[in-house]
Tab-separated table of C-alpha atoms in Angstrom:
chain	number	residue	atom	x	y	z
J	1	VAL	CA	0.000	0.000	0.000
J	2	LEU	CA	2.856	2.381	0.828
J	3	LEU	CA	4.411	1.789	-2.588
J	4	ILE	CA	1.102	2.662	-4.246
J	5	MET	CA	1.061	5.927	-2.300
J	6	VAL	CA	4.599	6.715	-3.491
J	7	ILE	CA	3.642	6.109	-7.094
J	8	ALA	CA	0.382	8.046	-6.857
J	9	LEU	CA	1.930	11.020	-5.107
J	10	GLY	CA	4.775	11.193	-7.570
J	11	CYS	CA	2.483	11.120	-10.573
J	12	VAL	CA	0.018	13.672	-9.287
J	13	SER	CA	1.972	16.331	-7.474
J	14	ALA	CA	4.922	16.962	-9.737
J	15	PRO	CA	3.062	17.779	-12.962
J	16	ILE	CA	0.316	19.787	-11.280
J	17	PHE	CA	2.411	22.123	-9.179
J	18	ALA	CA	5.106	22.386	-11.832
J	19	SER	CA	2.847	23.649	-14.616
J	20	THR	CA	2.721	27.322	-15.554
J	21	VAL	CA	0.181	29.898	-16.638
J	22	ALA	CA	0.023	31.305	-20.177
J	23	VAL	CA	2.155	34.420	-19.572
J	24	ARG	CA	5.875	33.599	-19.590
J	25	ALA	CA	8.326	35.049	-17.093
J	26	GLU	CA	11.204	37.128	-18.405
J	27	GLU	CA	14.622	36.868	-16.780
J	28	GLY	CA	16.179	39.940	-15.251
J	29	ASP	CA	15.040	42.925	-13.263
J	30	GLN	CA	11.324	42.983	-12.509
J	31	ASP	CA	11.176	46.724	-13.261
J	32	ASP	CA	12.558	46.025	-16.708
J	33	ILE	CA	9.555	44.115	-18.036
J	34	ASP	CA	9.363	43.911	-21.806
J	35	PRO	CA	6.592	46.260	-23.013
J	36	ARG	CA	5.398	43.501	-25.364
J	37	VAL	CA	4.776	41.269	-22.356
J	38	LEU	CA	2.793	44.022	-20.636
J	39	ASP	CA	0.844	44.609	-23.836
J	40	ASN	CA	0.109	40.886	-24.053
J	41	VAL	CA	-1.086	40.850	-20.437
J	42	SER	CA	-3.362	43.822	-21.003
J	43	GLN	CA	-4.830	42.525	-24.272
J	44	ASN	CA	-5.392	38.973	-23.045
J	45	CYS	CA	-6.525	39.841	-19.540
J	46	SER	CA	-9.821	37.975	-19.579
J	47	SER	CA	-8.350	34.752	-20.976
J	48	ILE	CA	-5.437	34.939	-18.524
J	49	LYS	CA	-7.848	35.347	-15.634
J	50	GLN	CA	-9.938	32.404	-16.844
J	51	ALA	CA	-6.798	30.265	-17.040
J	52	LEU	CA	-5.928	31.348	-13.498
J	53	ARG	CA	-9.406	30.434	-12.218
J	54	ASP	CA	-9.100	27.020	-13.896
J	55	LEU	CA	-5.676	26.598	-12.328
J	56	GLN	CA	-7.092	27.552	-8.930
J	57	ARG	CA	-9.796	24.895	-9.193
J	58	ALA	CA	-7.321	22.233	-10.308
J	59	ASP	CA	-4.842	23.143	-7.581
J	60	SER	CA	-7.599	23.047	-4.944
J	61	ARG	CA	-8.479	19.502	-5.970
J	62	THR	CA	-4.825	18.524	-6.026
J	63	ARG	CA	-4.278	20.056	-2.600
J	64	ALA	CA	-7.226	18.126	-1.171
J	65	TYR	CA	-5.930	14.888	-2.653
J	66	LEU	CA	-2.328	15.425	-1.585
J	67	GLY	CA	-3.292	16.685	1.855
J	68	SER	CA	-5.347	13.594	2.593
J	69	ALA	CA	-2.701	11.309	1.067
J	70	TYR	CA	0.075	12.850	3.158
J	71	GLU	CA	-2.109	12.674	6.254
J	72	THR	CA	-2.867	9.009	5.569
J	73	VAL	CA	0.815	8.183	5.117
J	74	SER	CA	1.677	9.902	8.386
J	75	ARG	CA	-1.280	8.646	10.421
J	76	ASP	CA	-1.575	5.101	9.086
J	77	PHE	CA	1.999	4.157	8.192
J	78	ILE	CA	4.806	6.266	9.611
J	79	THR	CA	3.540	7.027	13.132
J	80	PRO	CA	2.169	3.569	14.001
J	81	LEU	CA	5.354	1.868	12.825
J	82	ASN	CA	7.565	4.165	14.873
J	83	LEU	CA	5.373	3.746	17.954
J	84	ARG	CA	5.615	0.005	17.575
J	85	LEU	CA	9.393	0.199	17.217
J	86	VAL	CA	9.652	2.248	20.409
J	87	LYS	CA	7.338	-0.153	22.230
J	88	ASN	CA	9.547	-3.091	21.161
J	89	ASN	CA	12.773	-1.261	22.075
J	90	ARG	CA	13.988	-1.264	18.460
J	91	VAL	CA	16.220	1.596	17.403
J	92	ALA	CA	15.475	2.778	13.889
J	93	THR	CA	17.018	6.235	13.869
J	94	LYS	CA	16.514	6.761	10.134
J	95	LEU	CA	12.782	6.027	10.378
J	96	PHE	CA	12.452	8.398	13.335
J	97	GLU	CA	14.266	11.111	11.373
J	98	ILE	CA	11.961	10.559	8.418
J	99	GLN	CA	8.935	10.981	10.679
J	100	GLY	CA	10.256	14.301	11.988
J	101	ASP	CA	11.166	15.537	8.522
J	102	PHE	CA	7.828	14.400	7.092
J	103	SER	CA	5.855	16.196	9.818
J	104	SER	CA	7.873	19.355	9.293
J	105	LYS	CA	7.501	19.298	5.498
J	106	GLN	CA	3.809	18.492	5.808
J	107	SER	CA	3.325	21.562	7.998
J	108	ASP	CA	5.365	23.658	5.554
J	109	PHE	CA	3.208	22.331	2.702
J	110	ARG	CA	0.007	23.446	4.452
J	111	THR	CA	1.430	26.882	5.231
J	112	GLU	CA	2.825	27.402	1.748
J	113	TYR	CA	-0.412	26.277	0.113
J	114	THR	CA	-2.331	28.875	2.130
J	115	ALA	CA	0.146	31.588	1.102
J	116	TYR	CA	-0.036	30.453	-2.523
J	117	MET	CA	-3.826	30.536	-2.588
J	118	ARG	CA	-3.877	34.025	-1.070
J	119	GLU	CA	-1.449	35.217	-3.749
J	120	LEU	CA	-3.476	33.512	-6.476
J	121	GLU	CA	-6.752	35.036	-5.254
J	122	SER	CA	-5.109	38.445	-5.135
J	123	LEU	CA	-3.786	37.913	-8.647
J	124	ILE	CA	-7.209	36.923	-9.979
J	125	ALA	CA	-8.726	40.035	-8.377
J	126	ALA	CA	-6.072	42.366	-9.851
J	127	ASN	CA	-6.911	44.597	-12.805
J	128	CYS	CA	-4.585	43.322	-15.514
J	129	GLN	CA	-6.001	45.548	-18.259
J	130	GLU	CA	-5.318	48.842	-16.516
J	131	HIS	CA	-2.324	47.785	-14.413
J	132	PRO	CA	-0.463	45.071	-16.338
J	133	ARG	CA	2.877	45.832	-14.618
J	134	ASP	CA	1.408	45.320	-11.141
J	135	PHE	CA	-0.407	42.229	-12.362
J	136	TYR	CA	2.803	40.807	-13.803
J	137	ARG	CA	4.699	41.420	-10.566
J	138	GLN	CA	1.917	39.688	-8.626
J	139	LEU	CA	2.106	36.814	-11.109
J	140	GLN	CA	5.822	36.478	-10.361
J	141	LYS	CA	5.132	36.271	-6.606
J	142	THR	CA	2.419	33.684	-7.186
J	143	ARG	CA	4.765	31.606	-9.321
J	144	GLU	CA	7.386	31.677	-6.576
J	145	HIS	CA	4.865	30.298	-4.078
J	146	ARG	CA	3.772	27.652	-6.565
J	147	ALA	CA	7.386	26.619	-7.158
J	148	LYS	CA	7.890	26.283	-3.390
J	149	LEU	CA	4.779	24.100	-3.236
J	150	HIS	CA	6.135	21.932	-6.002
J	151	ASN	CA	9.456	21.548	-4.171
J	152	LEU	CA	7.721	20.673	-0.900
J	153	SER	CA	5.602	18.090	-2.677
J	154	GLU	CA	8.724	16.560	-4.210
J	155	ASP	CA	10.401	16.545	-0.764
J	156	LEU	CA	7.413	14.779	0.787
J	157	ASN	CA	7.365	12.207	-1.997
J	158	LYS	CA	11.068	11.596	-1.492
J	159	LEU	CA	10.493	11.057	2.236
J	160	VAL	CA	7.731	8.559	1.479
J	161	SER	CA	10.179	6.676	-0.756
J	162	GLU	CA	12.835	6.783	1.972
J	163	GLN	CA	10.298	5.458	4.460
J	164	TYR	CA	9.487	2.598	2.121
J	165	GLN	CA	13.174	1.762	1.703
J	166	GLY	CA	13.686	2.009	5.477
J	167	VAL	CA	10.851	-0.421	6.088
J	168	LYS	CA	12.314	-2.844	3.536
J	169	THR	CA	15.688	-2.645	5.288
J	170	LEU	CA	14.074	-3.129	8.688
J	171	ARG	CA	12.180	-6.154	7.400
J	172	GLU	CA	15.439	-7.725	6.203
J	173	GLU	CA	17.049	-7.147	9.619
J	174	ILE	CA	14.254	-8.833	11.535
């Protein structure tokens, strides 16, 4: 069951939180935004906002799925195993470290998702036709939060894989 969770989490989280919105970021100073980009933002404002609303809905579903999956992994696999190891006086330092790291990353994931959604809601509410520069800057902030979410999701998936490998190792030792 744990392996299925690893596979499912890897397939779902990475592509969802890694995807981008239609307007491309330009490298360099944020105050030096290409006028063509700003023109594009202003002219395509309604379609950009629709894409953002679609993204918000998709990310909300993904967050619900991932949140419950991460909670299940922690509640039904990691914690009970570690409690049982403690009860049986077995030292499995790596598994205990994974539990601590997983709990920390899970908390960071929740916090970052909340920050991301606030940024995204603010972005959707912004007037991109009249203030494309401000909109674009807000888009950059939102992307940064989304990238952090993606990284946290990858970290959590990696910890699930490490837990699985740790359990396999423990099984061989017993």
